[in-house]
JSON list of C-alpha atoms in Angstrom, two decimals:
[
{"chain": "A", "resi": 1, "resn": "UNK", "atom": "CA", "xyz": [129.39, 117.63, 136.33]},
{"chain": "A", "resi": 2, "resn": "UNK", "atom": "CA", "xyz": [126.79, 120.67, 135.68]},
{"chain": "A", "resi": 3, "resn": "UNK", "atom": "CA", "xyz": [123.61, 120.91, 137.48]},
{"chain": "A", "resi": 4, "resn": "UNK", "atom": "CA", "xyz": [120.84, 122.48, 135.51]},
{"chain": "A", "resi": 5, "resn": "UNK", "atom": "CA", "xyz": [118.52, 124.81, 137.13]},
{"chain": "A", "resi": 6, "resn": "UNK", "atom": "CA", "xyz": [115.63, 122.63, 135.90]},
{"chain": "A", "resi": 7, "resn": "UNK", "atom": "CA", "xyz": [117.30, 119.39, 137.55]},
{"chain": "A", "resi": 8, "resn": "UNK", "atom": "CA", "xyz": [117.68, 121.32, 141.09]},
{"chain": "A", "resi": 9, "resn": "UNK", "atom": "CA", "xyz": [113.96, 122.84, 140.81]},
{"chain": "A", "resi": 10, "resn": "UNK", "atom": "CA", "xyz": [112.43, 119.60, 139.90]},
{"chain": "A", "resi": 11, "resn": "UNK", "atom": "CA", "xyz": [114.53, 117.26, 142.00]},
{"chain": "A", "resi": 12, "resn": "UNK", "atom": "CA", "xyz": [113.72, 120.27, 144.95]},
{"chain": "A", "resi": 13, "resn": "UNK", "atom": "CA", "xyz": [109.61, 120.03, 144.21]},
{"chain": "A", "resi": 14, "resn": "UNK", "atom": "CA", "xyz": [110.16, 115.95, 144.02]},
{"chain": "A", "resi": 15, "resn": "UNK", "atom": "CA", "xyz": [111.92, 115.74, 147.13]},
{"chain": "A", "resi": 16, "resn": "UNK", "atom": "CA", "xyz": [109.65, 118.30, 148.83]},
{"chain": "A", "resi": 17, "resn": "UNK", "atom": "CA", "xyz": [106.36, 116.66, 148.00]},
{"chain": "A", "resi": 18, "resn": "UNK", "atom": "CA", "xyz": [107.15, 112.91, 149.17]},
{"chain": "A", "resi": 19, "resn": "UNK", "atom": "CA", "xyz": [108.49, 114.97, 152.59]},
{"chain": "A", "resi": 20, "resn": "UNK", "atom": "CA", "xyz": [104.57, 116.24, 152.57]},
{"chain": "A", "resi": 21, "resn": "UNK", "atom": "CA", "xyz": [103.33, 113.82, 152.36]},
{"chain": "A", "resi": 22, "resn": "UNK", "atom": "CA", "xyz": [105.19, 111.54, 154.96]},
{"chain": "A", "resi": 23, "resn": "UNK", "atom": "CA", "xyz": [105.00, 114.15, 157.20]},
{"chain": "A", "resi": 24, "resn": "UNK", "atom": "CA", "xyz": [100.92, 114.23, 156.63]},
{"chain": "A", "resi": 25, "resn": "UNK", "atom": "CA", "xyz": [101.00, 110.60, 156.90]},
{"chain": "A", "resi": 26, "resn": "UNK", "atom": "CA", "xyz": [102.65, 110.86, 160.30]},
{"chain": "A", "resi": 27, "resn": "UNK", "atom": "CA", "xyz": [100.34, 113.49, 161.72]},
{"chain": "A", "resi": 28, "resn": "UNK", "atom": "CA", "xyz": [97.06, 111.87, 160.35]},
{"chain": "A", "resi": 29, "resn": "UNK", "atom": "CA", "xyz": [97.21, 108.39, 160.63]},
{"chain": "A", "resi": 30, "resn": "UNK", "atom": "CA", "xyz": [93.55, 107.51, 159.44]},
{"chain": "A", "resi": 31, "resn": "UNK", "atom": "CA", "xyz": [90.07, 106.72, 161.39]},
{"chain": "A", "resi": 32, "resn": "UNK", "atom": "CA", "xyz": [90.60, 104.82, 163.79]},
{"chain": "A", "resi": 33, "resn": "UNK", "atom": "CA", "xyz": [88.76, 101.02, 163.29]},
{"chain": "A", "resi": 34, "resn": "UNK", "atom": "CA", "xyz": [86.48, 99.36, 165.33]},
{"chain": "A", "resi": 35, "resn": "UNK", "atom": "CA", "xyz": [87.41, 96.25, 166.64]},
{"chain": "A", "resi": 36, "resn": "UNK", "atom": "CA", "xyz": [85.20, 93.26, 165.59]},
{"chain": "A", "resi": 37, "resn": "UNK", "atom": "CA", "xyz": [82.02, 93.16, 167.57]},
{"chain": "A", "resi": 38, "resn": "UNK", "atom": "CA", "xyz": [79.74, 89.59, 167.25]},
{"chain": "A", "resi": 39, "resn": "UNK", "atom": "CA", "xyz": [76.48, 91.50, 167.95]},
{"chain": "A", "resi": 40, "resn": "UNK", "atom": "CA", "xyz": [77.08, 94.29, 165.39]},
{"chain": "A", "resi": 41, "resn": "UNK", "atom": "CA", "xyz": [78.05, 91.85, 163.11]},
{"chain": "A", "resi": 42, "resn": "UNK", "atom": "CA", "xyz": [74.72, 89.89, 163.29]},
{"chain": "A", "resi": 43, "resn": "UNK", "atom": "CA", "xyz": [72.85, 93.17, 163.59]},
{"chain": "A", "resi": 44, "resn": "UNK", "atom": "CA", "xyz": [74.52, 94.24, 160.00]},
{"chain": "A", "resi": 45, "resn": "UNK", "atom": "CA", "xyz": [74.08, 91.00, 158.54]},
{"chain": "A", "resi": 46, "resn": "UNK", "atom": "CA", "xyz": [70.12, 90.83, 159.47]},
{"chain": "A", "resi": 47, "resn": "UNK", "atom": "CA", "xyz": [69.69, 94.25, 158.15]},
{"chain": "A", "resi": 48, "resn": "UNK", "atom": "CA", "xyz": [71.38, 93.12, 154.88]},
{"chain": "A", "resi": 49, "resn": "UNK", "atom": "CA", "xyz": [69.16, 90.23, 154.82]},
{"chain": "A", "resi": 50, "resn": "UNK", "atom": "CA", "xyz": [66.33, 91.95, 154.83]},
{"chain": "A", "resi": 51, "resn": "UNK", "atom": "CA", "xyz": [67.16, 94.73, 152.85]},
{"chain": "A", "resi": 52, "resn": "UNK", "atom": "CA", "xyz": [68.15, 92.05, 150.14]},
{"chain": "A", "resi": 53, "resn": "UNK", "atom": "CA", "xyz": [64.35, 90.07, 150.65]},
{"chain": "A", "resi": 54, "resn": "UNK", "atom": "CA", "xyz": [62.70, 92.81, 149.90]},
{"chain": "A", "resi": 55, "resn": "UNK", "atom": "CA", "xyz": [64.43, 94.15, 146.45]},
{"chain": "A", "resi": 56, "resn": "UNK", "atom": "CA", "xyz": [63.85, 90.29, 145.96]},
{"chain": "A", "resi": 57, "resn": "UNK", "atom": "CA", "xyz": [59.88, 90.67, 146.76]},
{"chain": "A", "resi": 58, "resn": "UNK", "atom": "CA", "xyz": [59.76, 93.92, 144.50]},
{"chain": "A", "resi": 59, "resn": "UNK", "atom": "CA", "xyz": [61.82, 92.12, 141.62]},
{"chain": "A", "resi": 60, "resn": "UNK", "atom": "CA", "xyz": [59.72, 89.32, 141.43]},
{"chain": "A", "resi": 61, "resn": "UNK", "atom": "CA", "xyz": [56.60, 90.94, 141.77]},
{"chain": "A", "resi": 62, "resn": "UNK", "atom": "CA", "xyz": [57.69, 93.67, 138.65]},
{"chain": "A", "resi": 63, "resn": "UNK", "atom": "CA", "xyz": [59.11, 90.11, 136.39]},
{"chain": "A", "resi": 64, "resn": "UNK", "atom": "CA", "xyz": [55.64, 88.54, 137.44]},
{"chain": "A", "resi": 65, "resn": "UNK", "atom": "CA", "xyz": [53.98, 91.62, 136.07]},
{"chain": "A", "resi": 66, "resn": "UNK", "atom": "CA", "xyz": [55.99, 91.89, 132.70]},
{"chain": "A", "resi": 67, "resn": "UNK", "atom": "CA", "xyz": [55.40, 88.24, 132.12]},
{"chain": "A", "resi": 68, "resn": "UNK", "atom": "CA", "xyz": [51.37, 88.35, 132.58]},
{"chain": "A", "resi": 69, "resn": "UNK", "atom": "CA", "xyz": [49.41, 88.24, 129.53]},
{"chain": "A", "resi": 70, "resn": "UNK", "atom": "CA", "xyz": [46.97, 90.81, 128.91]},
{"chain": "A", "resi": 71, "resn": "UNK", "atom": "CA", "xyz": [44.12, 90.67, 131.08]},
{"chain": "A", "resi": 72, "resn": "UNK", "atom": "CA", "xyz": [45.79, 87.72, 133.15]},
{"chain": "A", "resi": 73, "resn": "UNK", "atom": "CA", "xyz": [46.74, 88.38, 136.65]},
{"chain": "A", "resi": 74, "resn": "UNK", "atom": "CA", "xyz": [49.93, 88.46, 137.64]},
{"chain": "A", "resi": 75, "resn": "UNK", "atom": "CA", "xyz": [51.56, 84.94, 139.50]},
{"chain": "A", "resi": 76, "resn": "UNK", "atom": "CA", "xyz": [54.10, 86.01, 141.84]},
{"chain": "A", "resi": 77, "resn": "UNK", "atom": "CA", "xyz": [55.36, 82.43, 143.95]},
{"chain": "A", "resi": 78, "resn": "UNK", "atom": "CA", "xyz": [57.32, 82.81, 147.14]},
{"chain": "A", "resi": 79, "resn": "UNK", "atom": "CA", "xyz": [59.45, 80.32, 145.04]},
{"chain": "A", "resi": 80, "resn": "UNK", "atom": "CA", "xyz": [60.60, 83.13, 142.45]},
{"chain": "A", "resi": 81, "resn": "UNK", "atom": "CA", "xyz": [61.65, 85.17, 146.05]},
{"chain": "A", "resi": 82, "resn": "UNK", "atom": "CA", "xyz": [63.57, 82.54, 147.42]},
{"chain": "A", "resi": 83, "resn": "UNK", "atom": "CA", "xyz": [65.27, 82.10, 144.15]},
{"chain": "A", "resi": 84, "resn": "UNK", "atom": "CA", "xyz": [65.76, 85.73, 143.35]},
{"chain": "A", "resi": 85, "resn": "UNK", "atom": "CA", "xyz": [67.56, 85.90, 146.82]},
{"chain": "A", "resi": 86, "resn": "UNK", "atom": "CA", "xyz": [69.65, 82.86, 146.63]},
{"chain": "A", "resi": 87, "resn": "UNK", "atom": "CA", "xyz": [71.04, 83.57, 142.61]},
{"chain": "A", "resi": 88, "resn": "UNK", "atom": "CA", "xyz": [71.24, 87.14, 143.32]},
{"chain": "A", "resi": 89, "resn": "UNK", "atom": "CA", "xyz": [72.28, 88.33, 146.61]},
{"chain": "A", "resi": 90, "resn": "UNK", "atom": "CA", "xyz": [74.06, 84.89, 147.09]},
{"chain": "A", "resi": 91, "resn": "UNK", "atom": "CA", "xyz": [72.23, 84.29, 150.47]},
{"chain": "A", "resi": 92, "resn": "UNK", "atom": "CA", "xyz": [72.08, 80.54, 150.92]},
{"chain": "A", "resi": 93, "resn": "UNK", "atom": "CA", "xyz": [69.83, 80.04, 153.33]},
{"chain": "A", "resi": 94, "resn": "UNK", "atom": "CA", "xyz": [66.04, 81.28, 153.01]},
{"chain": "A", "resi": 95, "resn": "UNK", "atom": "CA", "xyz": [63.24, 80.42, 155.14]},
{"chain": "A", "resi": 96, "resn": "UNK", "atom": "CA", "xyz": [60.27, 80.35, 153.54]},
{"chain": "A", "resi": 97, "resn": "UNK", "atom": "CA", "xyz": [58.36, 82.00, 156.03]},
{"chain": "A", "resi": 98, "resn": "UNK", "atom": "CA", "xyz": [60.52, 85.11, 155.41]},
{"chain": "A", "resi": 99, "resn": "UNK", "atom": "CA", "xyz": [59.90, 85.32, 152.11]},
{"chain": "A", "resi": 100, "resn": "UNK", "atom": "CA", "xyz": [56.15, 84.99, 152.56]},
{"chain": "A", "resi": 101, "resn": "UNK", "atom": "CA", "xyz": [55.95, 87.58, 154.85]},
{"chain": "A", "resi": 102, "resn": "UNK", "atom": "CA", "xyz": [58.32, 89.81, 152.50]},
{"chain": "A", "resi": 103, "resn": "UNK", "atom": "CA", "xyz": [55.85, 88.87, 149.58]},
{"chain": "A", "resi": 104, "resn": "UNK", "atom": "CA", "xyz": [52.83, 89.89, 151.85]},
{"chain": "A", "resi": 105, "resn": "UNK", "atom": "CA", "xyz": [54.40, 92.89, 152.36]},
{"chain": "A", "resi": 106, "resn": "UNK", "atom": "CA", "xyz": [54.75, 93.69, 148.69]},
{"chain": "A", "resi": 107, "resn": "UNK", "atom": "CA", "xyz": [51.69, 92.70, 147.75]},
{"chain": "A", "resi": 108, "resn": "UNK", "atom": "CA", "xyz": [50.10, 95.68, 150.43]},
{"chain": "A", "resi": 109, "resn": "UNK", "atom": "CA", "xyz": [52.59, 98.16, 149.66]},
{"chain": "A", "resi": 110, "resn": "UNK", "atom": "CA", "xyz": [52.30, 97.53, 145.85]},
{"chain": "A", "resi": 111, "resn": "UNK", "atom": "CA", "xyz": [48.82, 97.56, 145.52]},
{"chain": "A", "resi": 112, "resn": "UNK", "atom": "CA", "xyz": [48.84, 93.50, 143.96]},
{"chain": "A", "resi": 113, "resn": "UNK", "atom": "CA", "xyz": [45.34, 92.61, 145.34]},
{"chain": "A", "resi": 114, "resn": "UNK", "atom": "CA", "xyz": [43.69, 93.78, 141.76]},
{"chain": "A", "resi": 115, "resn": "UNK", "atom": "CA", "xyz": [46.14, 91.98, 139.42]},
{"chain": "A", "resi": 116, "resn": "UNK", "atom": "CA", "xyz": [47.82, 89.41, 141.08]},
{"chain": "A", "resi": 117, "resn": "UNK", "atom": "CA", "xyz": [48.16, 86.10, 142.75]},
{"chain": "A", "resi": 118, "resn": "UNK", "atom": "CA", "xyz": [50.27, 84.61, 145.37]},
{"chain": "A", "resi": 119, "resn": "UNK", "atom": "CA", "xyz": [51.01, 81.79, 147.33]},
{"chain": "A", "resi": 120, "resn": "UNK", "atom": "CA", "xyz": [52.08, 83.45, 150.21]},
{"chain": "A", "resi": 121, "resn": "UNK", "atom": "CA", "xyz": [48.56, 83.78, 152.20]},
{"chain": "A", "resi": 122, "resn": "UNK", "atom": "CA", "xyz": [48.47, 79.82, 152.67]}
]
């Protein structure tokens, strides 16, 4: 049987690259995790929720806006938010008073007060 030079080089540069690599494998082993922590969890999942109300707030503000006629204000419902964050961000459970307050919010930081209308002051 004749070995080529090729075969020996290649099997050589195969052989010696899998080595590498198991060796760096068992030298760094990876960040270590956390282990699961209740309070973090709730922490993480409240700034989710909230993060995800108020993309909500701003998309249904900008649809409202698109969808006014000219010279018509604006109607932006704390219904469209709660919707918006139920069909999009797949959170289930919305109190309205959240997404009031999130639609209050918008409206100030917005600039709404001159062309549009809400439900969420009553």
């Amino acid at each position: 049987m004749a070995w080529s030079v090729e075969g020996i080089v290649g099997g050589t540069l195969l052989g010696g690259t899998g080595l590498g690599l198991m060796a760096a494998g068992l030298v760094w082993k990876g960040r270590a995790t956390r282990p699961f922590a209740p309070r973090r969890a709730r922490r993480m999942a409240h700034r989710t929720y909230l993060r995800d109300l108020t993309r909500a707030t701003d998309q249904a503000i900008a649809a409202a806006r698109r969808a006014a006629g000219e010279g018509e204000p604006a109607i932006v419902t704390v219904e469209a938010v709660e919707r918006l964050l139920r069909e999009r961000y797949g959170h289930e459970h919305v109190e309205r008073e959240h997404a009031a307050a999130a639609l209050r919010r918008g409206f100030r930081q917005h600039g709404c007060a001159a062309d549009c209308v809400t439900d969420a002051y009553r």
